[in-house]
mmCIF file of C-alpha atoms and ligand atoms in Angstrom:
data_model
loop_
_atom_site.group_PDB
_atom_site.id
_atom_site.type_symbol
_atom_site.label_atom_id
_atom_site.label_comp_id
_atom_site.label_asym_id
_atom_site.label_seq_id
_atom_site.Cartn_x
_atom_site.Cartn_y
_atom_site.Cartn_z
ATOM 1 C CA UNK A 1 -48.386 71.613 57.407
ATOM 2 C CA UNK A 2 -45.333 71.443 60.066
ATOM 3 C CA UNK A 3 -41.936 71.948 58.064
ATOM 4 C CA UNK A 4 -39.694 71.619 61.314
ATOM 5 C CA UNK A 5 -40.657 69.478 64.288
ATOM 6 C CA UNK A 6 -38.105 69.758 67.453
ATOM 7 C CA UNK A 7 -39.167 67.606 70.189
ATOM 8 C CA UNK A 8 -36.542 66.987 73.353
ATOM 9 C CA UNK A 9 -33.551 68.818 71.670
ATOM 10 C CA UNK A 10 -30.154 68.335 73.679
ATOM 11 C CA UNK A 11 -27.230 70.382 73.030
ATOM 12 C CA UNK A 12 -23.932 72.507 74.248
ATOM 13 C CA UNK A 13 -20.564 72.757 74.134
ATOM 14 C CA UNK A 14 -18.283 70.130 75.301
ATOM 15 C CA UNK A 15 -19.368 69.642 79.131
ATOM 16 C CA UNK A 16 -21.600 72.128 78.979
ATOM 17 C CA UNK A 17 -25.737 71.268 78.618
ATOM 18 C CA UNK A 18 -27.526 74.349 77.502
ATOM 19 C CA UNK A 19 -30.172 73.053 75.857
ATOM 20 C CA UNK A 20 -32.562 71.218 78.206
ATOM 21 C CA UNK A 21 -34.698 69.321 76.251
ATOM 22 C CA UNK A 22 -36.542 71.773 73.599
ATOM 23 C CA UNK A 23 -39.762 71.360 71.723
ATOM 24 C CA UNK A 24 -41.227 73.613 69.129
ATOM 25 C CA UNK A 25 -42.883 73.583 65.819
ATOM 26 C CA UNK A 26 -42.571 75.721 62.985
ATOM 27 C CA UNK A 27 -45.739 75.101 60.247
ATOM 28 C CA UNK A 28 -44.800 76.221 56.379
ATOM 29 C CA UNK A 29 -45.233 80.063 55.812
ATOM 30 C CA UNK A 30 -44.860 80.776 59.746
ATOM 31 C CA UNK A 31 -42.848 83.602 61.169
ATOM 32 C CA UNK A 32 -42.018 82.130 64.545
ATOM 33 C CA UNK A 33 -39.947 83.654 66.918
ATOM 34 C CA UNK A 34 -37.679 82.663 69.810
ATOM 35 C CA UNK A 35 -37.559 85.056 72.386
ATOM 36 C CA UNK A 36 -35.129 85.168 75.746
ATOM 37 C CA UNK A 37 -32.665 86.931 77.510
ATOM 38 C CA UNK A 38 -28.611 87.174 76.725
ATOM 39 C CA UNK A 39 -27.470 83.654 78.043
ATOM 40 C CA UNK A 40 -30.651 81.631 77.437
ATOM 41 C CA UNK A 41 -29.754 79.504 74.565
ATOM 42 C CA UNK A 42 -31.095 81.326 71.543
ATOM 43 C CA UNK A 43 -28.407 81.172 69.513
ATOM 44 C CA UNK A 44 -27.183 77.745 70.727
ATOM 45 C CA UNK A 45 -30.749 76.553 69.442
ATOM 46 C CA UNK A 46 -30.051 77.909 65.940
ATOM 47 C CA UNK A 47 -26.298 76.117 65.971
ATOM 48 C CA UNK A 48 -28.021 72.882 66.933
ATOM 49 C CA UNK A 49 -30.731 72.958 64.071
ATOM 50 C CA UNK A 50 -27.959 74.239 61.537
ATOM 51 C CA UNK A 51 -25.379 70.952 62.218
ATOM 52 C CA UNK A 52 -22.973 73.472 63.785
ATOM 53 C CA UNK A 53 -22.886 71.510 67.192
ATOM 54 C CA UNK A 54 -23.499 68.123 68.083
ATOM 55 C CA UNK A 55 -27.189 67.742 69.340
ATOM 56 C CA UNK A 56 -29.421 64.794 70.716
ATOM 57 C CA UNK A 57 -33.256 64.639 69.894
ATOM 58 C CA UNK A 58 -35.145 64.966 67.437
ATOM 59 C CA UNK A 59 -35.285 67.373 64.130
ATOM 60 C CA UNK A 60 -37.800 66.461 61.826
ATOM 61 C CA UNK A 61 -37.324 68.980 58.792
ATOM 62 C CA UNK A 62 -40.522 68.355 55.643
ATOM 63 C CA UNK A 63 -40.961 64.936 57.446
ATOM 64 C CA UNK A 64 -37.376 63.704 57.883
ATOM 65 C CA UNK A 65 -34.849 62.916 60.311
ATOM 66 C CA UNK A 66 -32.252 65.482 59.978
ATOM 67 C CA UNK A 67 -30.414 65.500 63.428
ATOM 68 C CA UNK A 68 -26.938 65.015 63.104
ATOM 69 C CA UNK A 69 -26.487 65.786 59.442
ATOM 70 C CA UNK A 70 -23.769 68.179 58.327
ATOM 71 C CA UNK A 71 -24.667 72.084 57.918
ATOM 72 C CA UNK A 72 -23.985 71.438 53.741
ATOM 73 C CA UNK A 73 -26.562 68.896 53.231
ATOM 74 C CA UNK A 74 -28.953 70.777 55.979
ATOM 75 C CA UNK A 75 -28.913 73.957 53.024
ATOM 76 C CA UNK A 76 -29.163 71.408 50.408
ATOM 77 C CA UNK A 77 -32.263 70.056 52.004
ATOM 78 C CA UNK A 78 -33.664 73.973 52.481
ATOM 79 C CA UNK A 79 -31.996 74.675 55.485
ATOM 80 C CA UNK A 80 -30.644 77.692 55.859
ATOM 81 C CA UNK A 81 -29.181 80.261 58.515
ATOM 82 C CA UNK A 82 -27.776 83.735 58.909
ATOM 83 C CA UNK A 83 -25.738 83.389 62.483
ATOM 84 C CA UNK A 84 -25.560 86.287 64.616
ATOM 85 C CA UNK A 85 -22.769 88.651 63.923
ATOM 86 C CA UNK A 86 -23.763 88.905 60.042
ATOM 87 C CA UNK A 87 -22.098 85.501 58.157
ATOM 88 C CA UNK A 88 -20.728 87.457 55.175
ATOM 89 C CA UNK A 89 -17.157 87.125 53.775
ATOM 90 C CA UNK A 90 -15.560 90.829 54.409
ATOM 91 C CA UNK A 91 -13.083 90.516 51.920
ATOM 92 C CA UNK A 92 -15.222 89.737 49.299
ATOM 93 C CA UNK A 93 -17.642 91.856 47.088
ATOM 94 C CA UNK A 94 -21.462 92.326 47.508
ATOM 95 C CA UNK A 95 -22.119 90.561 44.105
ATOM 96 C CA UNK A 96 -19.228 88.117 45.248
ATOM 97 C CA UNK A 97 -21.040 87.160 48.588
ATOM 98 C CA UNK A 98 -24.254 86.556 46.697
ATOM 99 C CA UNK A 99 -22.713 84.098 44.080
ATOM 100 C CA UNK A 100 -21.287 81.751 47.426
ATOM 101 C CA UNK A 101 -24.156 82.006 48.469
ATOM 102 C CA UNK A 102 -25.905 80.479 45.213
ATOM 103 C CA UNK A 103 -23.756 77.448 45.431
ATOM 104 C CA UNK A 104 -26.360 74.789 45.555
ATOM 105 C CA UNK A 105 -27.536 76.455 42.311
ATOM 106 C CA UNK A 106 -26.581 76.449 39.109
ATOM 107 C CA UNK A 107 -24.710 79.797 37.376
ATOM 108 C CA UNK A 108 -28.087 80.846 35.677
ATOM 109 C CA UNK A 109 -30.524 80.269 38.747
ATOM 110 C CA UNK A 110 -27.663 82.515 40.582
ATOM 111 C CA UNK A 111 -27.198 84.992 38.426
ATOM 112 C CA UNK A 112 -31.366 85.475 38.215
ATOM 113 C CA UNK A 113 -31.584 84.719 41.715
ATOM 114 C CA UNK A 114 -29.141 87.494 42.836
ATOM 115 C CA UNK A 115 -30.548 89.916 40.414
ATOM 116 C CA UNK A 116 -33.912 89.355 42.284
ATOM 117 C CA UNK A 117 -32.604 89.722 45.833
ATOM 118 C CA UNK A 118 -30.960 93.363 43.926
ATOM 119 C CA UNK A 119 -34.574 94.509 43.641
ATOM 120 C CA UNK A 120 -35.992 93.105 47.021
ATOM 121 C CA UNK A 121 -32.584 94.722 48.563
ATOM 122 C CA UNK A 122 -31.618 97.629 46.502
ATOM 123 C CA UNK A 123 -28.893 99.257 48.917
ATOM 124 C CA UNK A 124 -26.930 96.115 47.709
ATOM 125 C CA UNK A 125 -27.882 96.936 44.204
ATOM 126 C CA UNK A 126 -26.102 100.321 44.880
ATOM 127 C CA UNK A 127 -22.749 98.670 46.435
ATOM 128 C CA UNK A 128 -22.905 95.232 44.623
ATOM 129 C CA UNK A 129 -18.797 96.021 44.033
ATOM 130 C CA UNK A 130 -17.805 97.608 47.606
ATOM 131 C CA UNK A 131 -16.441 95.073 50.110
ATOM 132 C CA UNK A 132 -18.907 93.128 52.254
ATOM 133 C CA UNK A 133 -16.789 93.689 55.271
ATOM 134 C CA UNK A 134 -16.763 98.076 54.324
ATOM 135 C CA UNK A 135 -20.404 98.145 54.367
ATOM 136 C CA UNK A 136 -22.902 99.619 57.245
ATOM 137 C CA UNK A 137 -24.090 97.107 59.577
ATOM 138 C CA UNK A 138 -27.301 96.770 58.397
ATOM 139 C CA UNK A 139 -26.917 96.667 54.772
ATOM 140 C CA UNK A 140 -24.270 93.775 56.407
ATOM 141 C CA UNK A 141 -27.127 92.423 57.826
ATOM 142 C CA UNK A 142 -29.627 92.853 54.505
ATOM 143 C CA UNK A 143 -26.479 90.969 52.873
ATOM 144 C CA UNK A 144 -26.508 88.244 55.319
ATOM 145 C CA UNK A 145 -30.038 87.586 54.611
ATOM 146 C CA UNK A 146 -29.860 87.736 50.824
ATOM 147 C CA UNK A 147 -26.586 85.059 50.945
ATOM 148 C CA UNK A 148 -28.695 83.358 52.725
ATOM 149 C CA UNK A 149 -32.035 83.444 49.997
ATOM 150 C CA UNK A 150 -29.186 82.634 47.264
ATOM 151 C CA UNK A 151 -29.438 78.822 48.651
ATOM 152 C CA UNK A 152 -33.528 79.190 48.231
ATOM 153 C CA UNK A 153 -34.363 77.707 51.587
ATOM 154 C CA UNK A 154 -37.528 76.923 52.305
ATOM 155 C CA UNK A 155 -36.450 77.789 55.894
ATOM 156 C CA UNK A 156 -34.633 80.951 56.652
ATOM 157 C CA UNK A 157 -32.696 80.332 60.577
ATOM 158 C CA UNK A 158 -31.932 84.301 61.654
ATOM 159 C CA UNK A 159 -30.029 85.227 64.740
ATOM 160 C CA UNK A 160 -30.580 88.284 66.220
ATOM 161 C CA UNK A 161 -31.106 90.571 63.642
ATOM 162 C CA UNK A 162 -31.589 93.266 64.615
ATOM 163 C CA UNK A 163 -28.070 92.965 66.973
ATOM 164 C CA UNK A 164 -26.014 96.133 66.800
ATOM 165 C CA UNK A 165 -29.032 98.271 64.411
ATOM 166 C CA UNK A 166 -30.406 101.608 64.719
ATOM 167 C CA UNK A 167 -34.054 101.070 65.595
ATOM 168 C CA UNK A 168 -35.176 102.407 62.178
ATOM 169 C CA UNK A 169 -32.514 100.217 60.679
ATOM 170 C CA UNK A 170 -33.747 96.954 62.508
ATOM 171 C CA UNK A 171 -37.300 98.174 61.197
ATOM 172 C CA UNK A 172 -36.533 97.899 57.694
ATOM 173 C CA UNK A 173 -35.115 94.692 57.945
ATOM 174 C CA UNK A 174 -37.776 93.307 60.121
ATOM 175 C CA UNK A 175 -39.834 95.042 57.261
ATOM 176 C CA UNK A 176 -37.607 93.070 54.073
ATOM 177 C CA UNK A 177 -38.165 90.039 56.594
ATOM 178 C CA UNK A 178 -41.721 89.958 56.405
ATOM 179 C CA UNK A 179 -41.611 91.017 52.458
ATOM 180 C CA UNK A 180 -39.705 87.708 51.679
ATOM 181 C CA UNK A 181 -42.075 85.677 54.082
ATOM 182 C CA UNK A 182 -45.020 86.930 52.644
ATOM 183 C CA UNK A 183 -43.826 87.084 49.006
ATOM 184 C CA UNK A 184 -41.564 83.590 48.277
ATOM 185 C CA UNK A 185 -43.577 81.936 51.105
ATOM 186 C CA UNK A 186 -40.228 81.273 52.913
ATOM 187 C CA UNK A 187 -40.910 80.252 56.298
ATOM 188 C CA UNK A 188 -38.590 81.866 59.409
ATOM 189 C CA UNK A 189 -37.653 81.220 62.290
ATOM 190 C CA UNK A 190 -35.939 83.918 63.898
ATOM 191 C CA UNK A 191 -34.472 84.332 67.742
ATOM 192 C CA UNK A 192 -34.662 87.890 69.061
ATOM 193 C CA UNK A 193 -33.969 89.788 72.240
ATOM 194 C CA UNK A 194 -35.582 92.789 70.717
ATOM 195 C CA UNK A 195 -39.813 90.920 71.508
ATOM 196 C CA UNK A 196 -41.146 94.184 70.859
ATOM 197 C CA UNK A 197 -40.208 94.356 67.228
ATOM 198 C CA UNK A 198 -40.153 90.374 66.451
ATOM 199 C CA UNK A 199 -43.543 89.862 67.678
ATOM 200 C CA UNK A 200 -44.828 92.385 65.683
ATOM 201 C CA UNK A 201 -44.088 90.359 62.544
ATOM 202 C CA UNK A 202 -44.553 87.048 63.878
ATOM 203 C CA UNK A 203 -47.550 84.348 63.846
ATOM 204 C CA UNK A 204 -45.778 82.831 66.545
ATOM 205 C CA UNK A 205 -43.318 82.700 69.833
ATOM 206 C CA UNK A 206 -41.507 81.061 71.965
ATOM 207 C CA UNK A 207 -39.684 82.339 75.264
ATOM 208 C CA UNK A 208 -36.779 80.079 76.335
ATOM 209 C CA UNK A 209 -35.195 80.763 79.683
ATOM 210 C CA UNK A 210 -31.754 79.078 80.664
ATOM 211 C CA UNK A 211 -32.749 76.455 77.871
ATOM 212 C CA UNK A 212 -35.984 75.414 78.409
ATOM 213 C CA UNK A 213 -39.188 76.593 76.472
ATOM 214 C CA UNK A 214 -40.996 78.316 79.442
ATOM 215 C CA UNK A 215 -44.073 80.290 77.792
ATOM 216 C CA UNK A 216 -45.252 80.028 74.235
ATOM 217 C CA UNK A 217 -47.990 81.343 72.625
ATOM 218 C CA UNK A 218 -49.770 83.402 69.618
ATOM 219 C CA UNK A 219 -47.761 86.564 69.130
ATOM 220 C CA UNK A 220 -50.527 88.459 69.979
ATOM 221 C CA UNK A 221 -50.988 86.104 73.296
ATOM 222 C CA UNK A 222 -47.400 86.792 74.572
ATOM 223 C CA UNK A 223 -47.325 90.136 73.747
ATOM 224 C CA UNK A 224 -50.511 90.755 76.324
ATOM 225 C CA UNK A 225 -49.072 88.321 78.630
ATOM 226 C CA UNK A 226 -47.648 90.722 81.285
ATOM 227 C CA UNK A 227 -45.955 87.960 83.517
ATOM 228 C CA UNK A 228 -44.242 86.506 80.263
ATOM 229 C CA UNK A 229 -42.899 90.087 79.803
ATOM 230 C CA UNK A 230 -41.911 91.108 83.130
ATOM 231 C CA UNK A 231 -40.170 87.760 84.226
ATOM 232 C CA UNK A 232 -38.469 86.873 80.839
ATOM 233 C CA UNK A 233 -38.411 89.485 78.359
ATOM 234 C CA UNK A 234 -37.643 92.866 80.074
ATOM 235 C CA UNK A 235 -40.366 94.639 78.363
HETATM 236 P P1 ATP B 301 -27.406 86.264 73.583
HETATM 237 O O1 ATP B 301 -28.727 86.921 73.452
HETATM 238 O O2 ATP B 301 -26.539 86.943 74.606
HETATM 239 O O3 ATP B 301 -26.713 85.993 72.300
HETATM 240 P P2 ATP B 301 -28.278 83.496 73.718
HETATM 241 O O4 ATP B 301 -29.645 83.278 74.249
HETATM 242 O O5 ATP B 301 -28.128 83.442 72.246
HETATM 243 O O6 ATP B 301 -27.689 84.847 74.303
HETATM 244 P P3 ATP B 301 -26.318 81.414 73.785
HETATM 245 O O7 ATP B 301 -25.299 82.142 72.987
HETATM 246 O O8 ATP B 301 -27.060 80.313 73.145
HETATM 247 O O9 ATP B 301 -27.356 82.426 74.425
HETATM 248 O O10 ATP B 301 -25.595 80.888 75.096
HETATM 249 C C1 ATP B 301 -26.202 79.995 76.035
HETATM 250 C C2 ATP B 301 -25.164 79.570 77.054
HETATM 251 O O11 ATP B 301 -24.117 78.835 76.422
HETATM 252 C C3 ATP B 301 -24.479 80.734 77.779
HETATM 253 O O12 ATP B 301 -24.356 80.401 79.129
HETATM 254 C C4 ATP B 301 -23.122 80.827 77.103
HETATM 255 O O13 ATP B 301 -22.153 81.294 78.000
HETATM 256 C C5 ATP B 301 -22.854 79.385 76.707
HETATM 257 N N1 ATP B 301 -22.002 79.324 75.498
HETATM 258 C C6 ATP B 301 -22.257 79.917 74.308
HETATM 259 N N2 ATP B 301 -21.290 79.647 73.414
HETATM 260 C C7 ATP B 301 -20.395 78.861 74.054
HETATM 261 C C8 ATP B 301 -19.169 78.232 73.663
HETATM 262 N N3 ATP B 301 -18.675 78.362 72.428
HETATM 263 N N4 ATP B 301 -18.517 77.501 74.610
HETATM 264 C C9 ATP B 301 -19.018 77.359 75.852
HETATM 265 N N5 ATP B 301 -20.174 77.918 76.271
HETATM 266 C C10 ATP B 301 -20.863 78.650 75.390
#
């Protein structure tokens, strides 16, 4: 079953085109990855599905129109995404971050729900007190995804993960990643400069190149696909 349906997506900032007309497909339970070099729209792709820029197109999310709607009712509808650079309040608490992030829920689905993202995450069990912004990067990151979960989305939006990690680091969250896919049947779409790593864990890819989808394929097909990795992913 498709749960997200992009066909001829339009979108940048002010003046500013980026996004050349995109089309991709994400079916329920996918890992699908966007792959591309710094400048090629990756992250401008993820603001455009998540209401945070204006965008022309179309975005058909569980079989309705959702372009244009506001990034609240795009998590209410099971929307939701972890922008690059973390998305966690410093200033508040671990436990604190998860309860925001629980606010389509009510107090006892929160409270359960956070004590369930403790177990899948349990460095944040260890530091549910300390301050978000005091914390490593990746248990930042882990954080990120967990606020994130707190919303249950039935589609998880992740930029650049692995951004700024260790490589053993960005394993173990590529690792929780595929442990939330594969356990809560949350479906992800994740972009990723790092193809090595995200196409070991996804179905699916995408390369975009100065915002246009320019090779796509199995994960297994692009990752054997030596022109795809020469001329656009630097592998
Ligand atoms: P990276 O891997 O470096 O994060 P990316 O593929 O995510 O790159 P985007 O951040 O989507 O790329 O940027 C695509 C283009 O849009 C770039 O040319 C960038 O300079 C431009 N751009 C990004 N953010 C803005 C902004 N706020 N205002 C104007 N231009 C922007």
């Amino acid at each position: 079953m498709t749960l997200l349906k992009v066909e001829g997506l339009r979108s940048g900032y002010g003046e500013v085109q980026v996004l050349q007309g995109l089309d991709l497909t994400v079916d329920a339970g996918e890992i699908v990855v966007v792959l591309g070099a710094n400048g090629a729209g990756k992250t401008t792709t993820l603001r455009a599905l998540s209401g945070m820029i204006p965008a022309k197109g179309s975005v058909q999310f569980d079989g309705a129109e959702v372009i244009g709607r506001k990034p609240e009712d795009l998590v209410r509808r099971g929307i939701a995404h972890v922008p690059q650079g973390r998305g966690t309040f410093p200033e508040l608490t671990v436990d604190e971050n998860l309860q925001v992030g629980g606010f389509t829920q009510s107090a006892a689905d929160t409270a359960a729900d956070a004590e369930r993202w403790y177990e899948v995450f349990p460095r944040l069990a260890e530091r549910r007190d300390q301050l978000a912004g005091s914390m490593s990067g990746g248990e930042q990151q882990m954080l990120a995804i967990a606020r994130a979960l707190m919303s249950r989305p039935r589609l998880l939006l992740l930029d650049e993960p692995s951004l700024g990690l260790a490589p053993l680091i960005t394993r173990d969250v590529f690792e929780r990643i595929t442990e939330v896919n594969q356990e809560l049947g949350t479906t992800v779409l994740v972009v990723e400069q790092n193809a090595n790593l995200a196409l070991k864990i996804a179905d699916r890819g995408y390369v975009l190149a100065t915002g246009s989808i320019v090779a796509s394929g199995t994960a297994e097909e692009l990752s054997s696909d030596d022109s795809v990795r020469r001329a656009y992913l630097g592998v």
